Coordinates of C-alpha atoms in Angstrom, one line a residue:
X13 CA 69.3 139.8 98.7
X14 CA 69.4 143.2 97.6
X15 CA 68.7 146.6 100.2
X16 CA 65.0 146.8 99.2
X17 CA 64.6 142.7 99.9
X18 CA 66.3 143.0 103.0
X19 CA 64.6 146.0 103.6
X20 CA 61.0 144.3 102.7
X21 CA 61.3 141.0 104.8
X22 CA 62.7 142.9 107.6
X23 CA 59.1 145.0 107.4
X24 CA 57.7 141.7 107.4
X25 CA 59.1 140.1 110.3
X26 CA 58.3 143.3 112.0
X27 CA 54.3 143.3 110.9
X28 CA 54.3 138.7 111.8
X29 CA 55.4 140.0 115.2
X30 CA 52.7 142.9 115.5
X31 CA 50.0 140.8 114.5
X32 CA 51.0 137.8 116.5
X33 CA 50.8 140.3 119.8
X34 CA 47.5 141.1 118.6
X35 CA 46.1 137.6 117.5
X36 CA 45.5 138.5 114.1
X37 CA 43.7 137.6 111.7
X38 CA 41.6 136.5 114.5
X39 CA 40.1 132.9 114.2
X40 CA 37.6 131.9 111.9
X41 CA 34.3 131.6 113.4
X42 CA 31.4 131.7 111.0
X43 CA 29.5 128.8 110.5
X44 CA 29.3 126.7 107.5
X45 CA 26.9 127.1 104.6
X46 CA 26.0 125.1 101.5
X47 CA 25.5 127.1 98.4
X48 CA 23.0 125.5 95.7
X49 CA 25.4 123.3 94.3
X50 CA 25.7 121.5 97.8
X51 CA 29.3 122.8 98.0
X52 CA 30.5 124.8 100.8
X53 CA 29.9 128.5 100.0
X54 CA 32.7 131.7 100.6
X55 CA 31.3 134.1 103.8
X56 CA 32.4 136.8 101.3
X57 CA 33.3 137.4 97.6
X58 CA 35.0 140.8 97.1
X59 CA 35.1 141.7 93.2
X60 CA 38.2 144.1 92.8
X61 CA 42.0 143.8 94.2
X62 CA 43.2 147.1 93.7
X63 CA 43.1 149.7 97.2
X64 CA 39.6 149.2 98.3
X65 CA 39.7 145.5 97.5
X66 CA 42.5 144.6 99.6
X67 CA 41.3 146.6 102.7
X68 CA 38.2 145.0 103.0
X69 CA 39.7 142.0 102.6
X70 CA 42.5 142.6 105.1
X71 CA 39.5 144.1 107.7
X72 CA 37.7 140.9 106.9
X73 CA 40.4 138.7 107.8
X74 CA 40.9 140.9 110.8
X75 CA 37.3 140.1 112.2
X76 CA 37.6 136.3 111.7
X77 CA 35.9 136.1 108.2
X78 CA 38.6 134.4 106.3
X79 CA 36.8 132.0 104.5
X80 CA 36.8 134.7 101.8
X81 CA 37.8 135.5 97.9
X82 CA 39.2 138.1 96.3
X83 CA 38.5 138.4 92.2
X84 CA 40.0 141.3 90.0
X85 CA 39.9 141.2 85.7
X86 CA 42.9 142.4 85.3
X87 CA 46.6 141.0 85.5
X88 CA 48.5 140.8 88.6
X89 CA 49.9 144.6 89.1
X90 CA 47.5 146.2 87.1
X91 CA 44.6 146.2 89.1
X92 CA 43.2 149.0 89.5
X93 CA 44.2 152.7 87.5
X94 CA 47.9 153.1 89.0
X95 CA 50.4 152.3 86.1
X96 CA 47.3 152.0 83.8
X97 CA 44.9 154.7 83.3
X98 CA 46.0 157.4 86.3
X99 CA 48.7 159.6 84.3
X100 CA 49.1 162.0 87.2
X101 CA 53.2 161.5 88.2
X102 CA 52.1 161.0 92.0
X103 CA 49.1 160.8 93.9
X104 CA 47.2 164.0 94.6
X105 CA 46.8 163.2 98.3
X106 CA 49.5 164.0 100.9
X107 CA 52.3 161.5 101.3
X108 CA 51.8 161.8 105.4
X109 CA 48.0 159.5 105.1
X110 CA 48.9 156.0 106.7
X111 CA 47.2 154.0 103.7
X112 CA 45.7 150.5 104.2
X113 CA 47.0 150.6 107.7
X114 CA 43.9 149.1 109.6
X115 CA 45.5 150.3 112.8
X116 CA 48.7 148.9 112.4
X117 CA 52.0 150.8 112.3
X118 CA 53.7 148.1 109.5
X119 CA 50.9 147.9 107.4
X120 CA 51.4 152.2 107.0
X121 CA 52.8 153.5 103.8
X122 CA 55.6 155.1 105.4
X123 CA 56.5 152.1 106.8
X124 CA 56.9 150.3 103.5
X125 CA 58.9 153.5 101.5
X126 CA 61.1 153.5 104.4
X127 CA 62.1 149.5 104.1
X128 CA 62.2 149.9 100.3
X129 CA 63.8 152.8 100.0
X130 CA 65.5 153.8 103.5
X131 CA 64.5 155.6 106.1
X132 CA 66.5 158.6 104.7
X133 CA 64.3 158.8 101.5
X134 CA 61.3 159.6 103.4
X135 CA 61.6 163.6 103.9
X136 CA 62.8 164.1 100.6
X137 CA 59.8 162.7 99.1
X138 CA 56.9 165.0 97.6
X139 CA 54.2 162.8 96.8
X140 CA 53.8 159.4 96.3
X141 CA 54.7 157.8 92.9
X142 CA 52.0 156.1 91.2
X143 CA 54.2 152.9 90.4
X144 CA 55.0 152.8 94.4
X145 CA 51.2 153.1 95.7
X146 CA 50.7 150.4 93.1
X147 CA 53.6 148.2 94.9
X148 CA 52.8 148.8 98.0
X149 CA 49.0 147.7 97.2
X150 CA 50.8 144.5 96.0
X151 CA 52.9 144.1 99.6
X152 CA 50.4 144.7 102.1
X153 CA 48.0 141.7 99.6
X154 CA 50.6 139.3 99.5
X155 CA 52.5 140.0 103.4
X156 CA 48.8 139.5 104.5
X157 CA 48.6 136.7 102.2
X158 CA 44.9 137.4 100.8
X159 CA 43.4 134.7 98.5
X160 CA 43.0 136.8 95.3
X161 CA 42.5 135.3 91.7
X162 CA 43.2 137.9 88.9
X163 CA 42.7 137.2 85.0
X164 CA 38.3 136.9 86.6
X165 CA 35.6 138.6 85.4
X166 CA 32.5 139.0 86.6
X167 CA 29.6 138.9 84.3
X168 CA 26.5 138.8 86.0
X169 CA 25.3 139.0 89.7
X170 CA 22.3 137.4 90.9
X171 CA 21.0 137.7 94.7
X172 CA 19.4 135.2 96.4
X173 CA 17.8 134.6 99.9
X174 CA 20.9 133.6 101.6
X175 CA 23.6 134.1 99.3
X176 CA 24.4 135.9 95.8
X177 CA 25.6 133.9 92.8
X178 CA 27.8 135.3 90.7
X179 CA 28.6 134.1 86.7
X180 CA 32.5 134.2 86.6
X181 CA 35.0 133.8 83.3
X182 CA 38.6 133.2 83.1
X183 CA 40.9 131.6 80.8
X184 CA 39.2 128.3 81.8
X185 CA 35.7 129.3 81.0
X186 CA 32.2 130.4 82.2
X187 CA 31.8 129.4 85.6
X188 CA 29.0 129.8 88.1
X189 CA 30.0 130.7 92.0
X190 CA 27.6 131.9 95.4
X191 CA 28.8 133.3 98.1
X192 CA 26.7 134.7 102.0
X193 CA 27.8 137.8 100.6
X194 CA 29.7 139.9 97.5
X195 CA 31.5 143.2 98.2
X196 CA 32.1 145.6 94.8
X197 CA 35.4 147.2 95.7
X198 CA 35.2 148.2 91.7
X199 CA 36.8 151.9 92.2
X200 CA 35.6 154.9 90.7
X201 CA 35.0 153.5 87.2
X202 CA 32.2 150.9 88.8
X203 CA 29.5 153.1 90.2
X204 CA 27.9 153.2 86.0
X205 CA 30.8 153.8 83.8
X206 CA 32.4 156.9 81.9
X207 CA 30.3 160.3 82.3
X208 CA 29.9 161.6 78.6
X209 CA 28.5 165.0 77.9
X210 CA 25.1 165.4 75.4
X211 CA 26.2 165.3 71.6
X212 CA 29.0 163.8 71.4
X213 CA 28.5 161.0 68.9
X214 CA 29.5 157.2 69.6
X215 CA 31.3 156.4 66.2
X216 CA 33.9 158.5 67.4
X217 CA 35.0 156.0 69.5
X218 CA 37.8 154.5 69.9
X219 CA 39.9 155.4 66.6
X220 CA 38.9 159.1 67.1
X221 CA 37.8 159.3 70.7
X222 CA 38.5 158.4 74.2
X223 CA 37.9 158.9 77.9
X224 CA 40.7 159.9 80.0
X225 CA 39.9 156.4 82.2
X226 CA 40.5 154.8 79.0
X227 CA 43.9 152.7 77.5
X228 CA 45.5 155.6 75.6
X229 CA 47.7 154.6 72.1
X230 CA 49.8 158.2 73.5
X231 CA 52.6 157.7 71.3
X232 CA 49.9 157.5 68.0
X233 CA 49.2 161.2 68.8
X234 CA 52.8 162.7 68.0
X235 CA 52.9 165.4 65.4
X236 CA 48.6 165.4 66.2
X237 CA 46.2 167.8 67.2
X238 CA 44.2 167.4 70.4
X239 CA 41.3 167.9 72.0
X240 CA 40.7 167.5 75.6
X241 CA 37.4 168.6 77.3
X242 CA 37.1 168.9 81.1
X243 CA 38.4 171.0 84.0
X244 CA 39.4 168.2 86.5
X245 CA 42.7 166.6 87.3
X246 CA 42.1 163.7 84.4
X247 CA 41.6 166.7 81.7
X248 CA 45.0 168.3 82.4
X249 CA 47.0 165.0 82.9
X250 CA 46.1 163.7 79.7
X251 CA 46.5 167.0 78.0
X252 CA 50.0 166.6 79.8
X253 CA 50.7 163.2 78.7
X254 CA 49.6 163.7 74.9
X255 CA 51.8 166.7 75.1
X256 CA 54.6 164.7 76.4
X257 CA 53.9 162.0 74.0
X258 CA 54.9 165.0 71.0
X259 CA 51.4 166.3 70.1
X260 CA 51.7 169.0 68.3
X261 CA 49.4 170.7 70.0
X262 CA 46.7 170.7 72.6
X263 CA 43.7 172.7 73.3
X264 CA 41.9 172.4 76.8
X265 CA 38.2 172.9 76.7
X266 CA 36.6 174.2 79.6
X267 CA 33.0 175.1 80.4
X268 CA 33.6 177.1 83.8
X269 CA 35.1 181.0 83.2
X270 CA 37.1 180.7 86.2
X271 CA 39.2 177.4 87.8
X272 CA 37.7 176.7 91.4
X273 CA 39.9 177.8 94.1
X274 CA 40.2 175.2 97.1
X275 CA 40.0 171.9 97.5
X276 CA 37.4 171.2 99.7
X277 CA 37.4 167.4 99.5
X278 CA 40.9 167.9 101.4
X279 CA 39.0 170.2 104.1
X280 CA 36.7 167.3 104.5
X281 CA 39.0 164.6 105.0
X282 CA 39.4 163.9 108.9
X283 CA 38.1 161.6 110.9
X284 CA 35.1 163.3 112.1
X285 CA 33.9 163.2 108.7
X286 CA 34.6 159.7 108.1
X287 CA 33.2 158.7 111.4
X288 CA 30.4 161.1 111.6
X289 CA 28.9 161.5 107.7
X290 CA 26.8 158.0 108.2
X291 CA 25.0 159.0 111.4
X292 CA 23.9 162.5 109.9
X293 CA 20.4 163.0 108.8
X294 CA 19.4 162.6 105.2
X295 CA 18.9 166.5 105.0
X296 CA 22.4 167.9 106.4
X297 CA 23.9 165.0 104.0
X298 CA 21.8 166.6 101.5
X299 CA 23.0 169.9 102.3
X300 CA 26.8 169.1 102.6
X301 CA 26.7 166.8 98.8
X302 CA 25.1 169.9 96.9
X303 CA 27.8 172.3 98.8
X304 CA 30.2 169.9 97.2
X305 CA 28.8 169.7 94.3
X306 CA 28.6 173.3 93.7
X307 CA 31.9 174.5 94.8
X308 CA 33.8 171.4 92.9
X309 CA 37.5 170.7 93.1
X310 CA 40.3 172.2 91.4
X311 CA 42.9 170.3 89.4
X312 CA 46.7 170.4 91.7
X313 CA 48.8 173.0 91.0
X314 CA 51.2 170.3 90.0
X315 CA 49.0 169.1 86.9
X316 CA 48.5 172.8 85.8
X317 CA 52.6 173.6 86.0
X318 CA 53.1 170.0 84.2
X319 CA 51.3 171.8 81.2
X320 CA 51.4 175.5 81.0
X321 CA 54.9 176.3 79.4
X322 CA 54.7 173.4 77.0
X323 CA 54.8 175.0 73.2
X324 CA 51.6 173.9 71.7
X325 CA 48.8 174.6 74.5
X326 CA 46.1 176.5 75.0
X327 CA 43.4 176.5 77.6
X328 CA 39.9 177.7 76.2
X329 CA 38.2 179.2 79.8
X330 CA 34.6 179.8 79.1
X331 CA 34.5 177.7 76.2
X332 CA 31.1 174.5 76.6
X333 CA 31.4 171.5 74.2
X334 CA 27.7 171.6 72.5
X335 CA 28.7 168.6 70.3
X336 CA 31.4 166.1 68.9
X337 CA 31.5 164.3 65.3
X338 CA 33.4 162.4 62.6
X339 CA 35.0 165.7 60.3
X340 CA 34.1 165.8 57.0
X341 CA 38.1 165.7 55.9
X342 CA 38.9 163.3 58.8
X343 CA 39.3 163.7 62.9
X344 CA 37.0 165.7 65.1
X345 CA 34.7 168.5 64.2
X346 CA 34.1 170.0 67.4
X347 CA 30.7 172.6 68.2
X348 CA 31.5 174.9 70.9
X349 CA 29.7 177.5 73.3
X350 CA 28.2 180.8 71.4
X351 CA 28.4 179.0 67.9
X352 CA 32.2 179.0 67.6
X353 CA 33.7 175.1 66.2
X354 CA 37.2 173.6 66.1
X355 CA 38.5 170.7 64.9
X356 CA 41.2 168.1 66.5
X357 CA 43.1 165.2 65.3
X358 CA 41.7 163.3 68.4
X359 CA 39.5 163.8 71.2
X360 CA 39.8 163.3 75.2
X361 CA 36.9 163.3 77.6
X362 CA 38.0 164.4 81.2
X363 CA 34.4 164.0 82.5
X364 CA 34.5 161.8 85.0
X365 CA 32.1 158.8 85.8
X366 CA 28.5 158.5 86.2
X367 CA 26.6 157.4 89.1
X368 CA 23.9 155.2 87.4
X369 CA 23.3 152.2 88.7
X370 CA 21.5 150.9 85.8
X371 CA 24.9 150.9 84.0
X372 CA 26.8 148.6 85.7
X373 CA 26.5 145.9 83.8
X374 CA 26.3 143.1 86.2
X375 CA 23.5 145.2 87.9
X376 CA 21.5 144.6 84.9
X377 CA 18.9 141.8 86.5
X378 CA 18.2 144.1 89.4
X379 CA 19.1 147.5 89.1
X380 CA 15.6 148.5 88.6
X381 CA 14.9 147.8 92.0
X382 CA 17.9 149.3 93.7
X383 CA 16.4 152.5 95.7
X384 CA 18.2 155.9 95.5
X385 CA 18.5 158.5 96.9
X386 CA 15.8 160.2 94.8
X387 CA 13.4 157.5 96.1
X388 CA 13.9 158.2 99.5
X389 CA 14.6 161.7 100.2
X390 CA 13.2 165.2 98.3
X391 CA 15.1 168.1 98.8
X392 CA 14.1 171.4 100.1
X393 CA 13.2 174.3 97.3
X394 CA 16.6 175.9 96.0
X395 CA 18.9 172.3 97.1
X396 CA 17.7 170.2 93.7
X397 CA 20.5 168.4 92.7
X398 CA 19.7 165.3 90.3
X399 CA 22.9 163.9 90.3
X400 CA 23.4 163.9 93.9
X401 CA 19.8 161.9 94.3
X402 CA 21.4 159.0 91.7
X403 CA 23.4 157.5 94.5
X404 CA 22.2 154.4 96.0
X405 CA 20.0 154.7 99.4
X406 CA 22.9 152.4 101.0
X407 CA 22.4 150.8 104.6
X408 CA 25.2 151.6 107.1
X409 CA 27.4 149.2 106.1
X410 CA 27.4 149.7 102.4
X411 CA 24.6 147.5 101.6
X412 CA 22.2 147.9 98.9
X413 CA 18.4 148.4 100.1
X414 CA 15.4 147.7 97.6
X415 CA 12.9 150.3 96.9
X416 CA 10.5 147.4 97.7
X417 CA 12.5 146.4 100.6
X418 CA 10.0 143.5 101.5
X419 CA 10.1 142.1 97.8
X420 CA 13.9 142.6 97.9
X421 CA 15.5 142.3 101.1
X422 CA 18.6 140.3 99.1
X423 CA 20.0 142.9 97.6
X424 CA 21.4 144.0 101.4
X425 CA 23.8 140.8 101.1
X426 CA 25.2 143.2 97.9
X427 CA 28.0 145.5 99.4
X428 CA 29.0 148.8 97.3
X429 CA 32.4 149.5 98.4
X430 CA 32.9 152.2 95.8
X431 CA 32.3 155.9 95.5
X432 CA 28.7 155.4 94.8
X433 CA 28.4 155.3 98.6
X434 CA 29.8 158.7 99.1
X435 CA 26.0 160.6 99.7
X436 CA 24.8 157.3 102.1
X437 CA 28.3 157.2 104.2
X438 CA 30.9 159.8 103.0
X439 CA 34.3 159.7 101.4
X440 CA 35.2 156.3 102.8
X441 CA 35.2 154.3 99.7
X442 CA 36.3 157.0 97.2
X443 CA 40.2 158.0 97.7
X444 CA 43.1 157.3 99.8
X445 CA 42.2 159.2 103.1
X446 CA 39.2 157.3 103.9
X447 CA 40.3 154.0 103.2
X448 CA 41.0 152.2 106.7
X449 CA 38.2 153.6 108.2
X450 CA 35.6 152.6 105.3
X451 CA 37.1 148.9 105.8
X452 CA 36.8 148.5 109.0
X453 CA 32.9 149.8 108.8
X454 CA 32.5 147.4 106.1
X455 CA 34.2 144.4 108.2
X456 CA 32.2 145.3 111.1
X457 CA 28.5 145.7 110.0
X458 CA 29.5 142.5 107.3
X459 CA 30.1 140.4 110.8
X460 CA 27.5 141.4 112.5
X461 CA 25.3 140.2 109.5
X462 CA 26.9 136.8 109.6
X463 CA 26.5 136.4 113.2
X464 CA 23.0 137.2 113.2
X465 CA 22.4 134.4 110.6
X466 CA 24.3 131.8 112.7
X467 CA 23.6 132.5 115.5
X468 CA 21.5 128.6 116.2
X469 CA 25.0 128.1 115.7
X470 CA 26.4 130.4 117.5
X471 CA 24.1 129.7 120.8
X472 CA 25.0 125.4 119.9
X473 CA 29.1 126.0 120.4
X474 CA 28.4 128.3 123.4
X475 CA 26.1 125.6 125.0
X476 CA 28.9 122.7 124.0
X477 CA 32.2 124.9 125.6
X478 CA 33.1 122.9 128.4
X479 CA 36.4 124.4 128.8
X480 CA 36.5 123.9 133.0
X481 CA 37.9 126.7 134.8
X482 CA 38.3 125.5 138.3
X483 CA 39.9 122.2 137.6
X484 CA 42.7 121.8 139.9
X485 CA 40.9 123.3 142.8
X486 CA 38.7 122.1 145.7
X487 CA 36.0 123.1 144.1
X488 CA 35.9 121.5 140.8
X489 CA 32.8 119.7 140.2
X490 CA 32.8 118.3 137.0

């Protein structure tokens, strides 16, 4: 056993012992339930395994809901866009957050550096490497030992009146499965797929084209010319990695004359935000999402240093894409702000994701009658802000609502556990800071559901505990 095995088991002893003081996961309670096929039904189905994933299903477990499974697509280690699609070096957040800590000390990221790499690695460290967020997402999964299947996808979701079924393939086939209720823990890219700006033309994808959330041939693009479009962290990471890859050159396309300044997602990251966002009135959420929206986020300083004394790029402030195409003699012919046009070799979209619900594929039988925040709430004069009323009208814990909520009232058994809850209850499902405390909403309002379904149930057990208490004494009666 090596230092980092002795170092990992002796992190797990340490986390047995903590959660054995606190009689964790506590014990199962919910009640039984057929699904249609007469089988006993999951209490939940969470669809993702990557950082959101696993804390719900951790907080789950936590609350006594462990009758519970965990799905992801992709291979064991790739969920989510760590090693994948994220070509930052390290994390943007601060290496200090606790992670998917859920209250406990050995469940803390620092905990897990310091018994894989030693306690004396810790102050040296920066930020977090992307390839050790990814295995510590792996540790805490498997030291809490959550049932998660990966190599699953999810085709279509369908809700019912007491459970959702859910069409499922994997290398053994199409397969049909219900659960009480489904948690989409489906990260950014989930909440209605790649955000593409007007005229840029779909034959130019893939051979020509890509999003920066997309699998990259880097390598391909040595001795090439590239285009990347976008101001935000993606746009200068890829226009980092191309570089780094030998593109001969790079040119950074970006609509806004001058960078923004501050971060403010960082000056909104405590826990009065995260505890207080869901109890605010629709207009001062209205009011804070359009501030947000306005001032946007800059890229890190460390993704602008990565780029700006390569040979080869050039950052084009000022500069709107109007339009993308095939060329005439091959690659890109780009059409830029004030009629000026450029060409590339290949072309990068750093535009982030939409929030459409009507473009999440497995929504597709019932996203017409998901409600929004543009159903339920109209802005003052001046505060217009269509994107922000695309999010989902979510209840407060992450369930959908209907815009028909008496022809619908199903779709609340559908959990959105992704950044398309950010306008109903804040950054808690978007990025590392919020994570602990967006599970442990999630796990809460997700048992007090359950409960309130069982509770003929519930009230039977209570009425058959016959523990005696005063057996032993004079007065026992029994």
């Amino acid at each position: 056993m090596d230092r980092r095995q002795a170092g990992l088991a002796a992190l797990e002893d340490e986390l047995a012992r903590d959660l054995q003081r606190l009689t964790l996961p506590a014990a199962a309670w919910p009640a039984e339930r057929p699904g249609p096929d007469g089988a006993p039904m999951p209490d939940v189905l969470v669809i993702g395994a990557g950082m959101y994933g696993v804390a719900a299903a951790a907080a789950l477990t936590f609350k006594g809901i462990r009758n519970i499974q965990v799905l992801d697509r992709a291979p064991e280690g790739l969920e989510g866009p760590w090693v994948t699609t994220a070509r930052m070096r390290t994390l943007r957040s601060p290496k200090h957050l606790p992670g998917i800590d859920l209250g406990i000390p050995a469940l803390t990221f620092r905990a897990w550096f310091e018994a894989a790499h030693g306690a004396e690695a810790w102050d040296p460290l920066y930020k977090i490497l992307n390839a050790d967020w990814q295995d510590y997402i792996l540790w805490v999964r498997r030291a809490l030992r959550l049932p998660v299947a990966n190599g699953v996808e999810v085709l279509a979701i369908q809700p019912a009146a007491d459970h959702v079924g859910v069409t499922l393939r994997d290398a053994a086939g199409t397969r049909r499965l219900a659960a009480r209720r489904l948690v989409m823990a489906s990260g950014r890219a989930g909440t209605g797929g790649h955000s593409l700006p007007p005229g840029v033309d779909p034959a130019l994808f893939p051979v020509l084209a890509a999003h920066s959330n997309d699998v990259i041939d880097f390598a391909a693009l040595r001795g090439r010319d590239v285009a990347v479009i976008g101001a935000g962290p993606s746009s200068w990471d890829n226009a980092a990695a191309a570089l780094e890859a030998g593109a001969a050159r790079v040119d950074l396309y970006i609509r806004r004359r001058v960078l923004p300044q501050v971060n403010k997602g960082r000056g909104s990251a405590n826990q009065g935000f995260f505890e207080g966002w869901p109890s605010l009135p629709p207009a001062e959420k209205w009011r804070l999402l359009a501030y947000l929206h306005d001032v946007q986020s800059p890229p890190p300083h460390e993704s602008i240093l990565r780029v700006l004394d390569r040979p080869g790029f050039q950052v084009h402030l000022g500069t709107p894409l109007r339009g993308a195409t095939p060329g005439q003699g091959g690659g890109v012919a780009l059409a830029l702000g004030e009629g000026r046009t450029a060409r590339a070799d290949f072309l990068i979209l750093g535009t982030g994701f939409a929030i459409d619900m009507g473009r999440i594929a497995e929504f597709s039988p019932f996203a017409s009658k998901i409600a929004l925040w543009a159903d339920r709430y109209t802005p003052p004069p001046g505060l217009e802000r269509p994107e922000i009323g695309r999010f989902p009208w979510l209840d407060a814990g992450f369930g959908l609502t209907a815009r028909d909520p008496a022809a619908e009232p199903a779709l609340s058994r559908i959990h959105l556990f992704n950044h398309a809850a950010m306008a109903s209850l804040g950054a808690i499902a978007s990025d590392v800071p919020g994570v602990s405390v967006g599970a442990g909403r999630l796990a809460r309002h997700i048992a007090a559901a359950i409960f309130a379904e069982d509770i003929d149930v519930m009230r039977a057990r209570l009425e058959a505990f016959d523990e005696p208490e005063l057996k032993g004494t004079p007065f026992f009666a029994l």
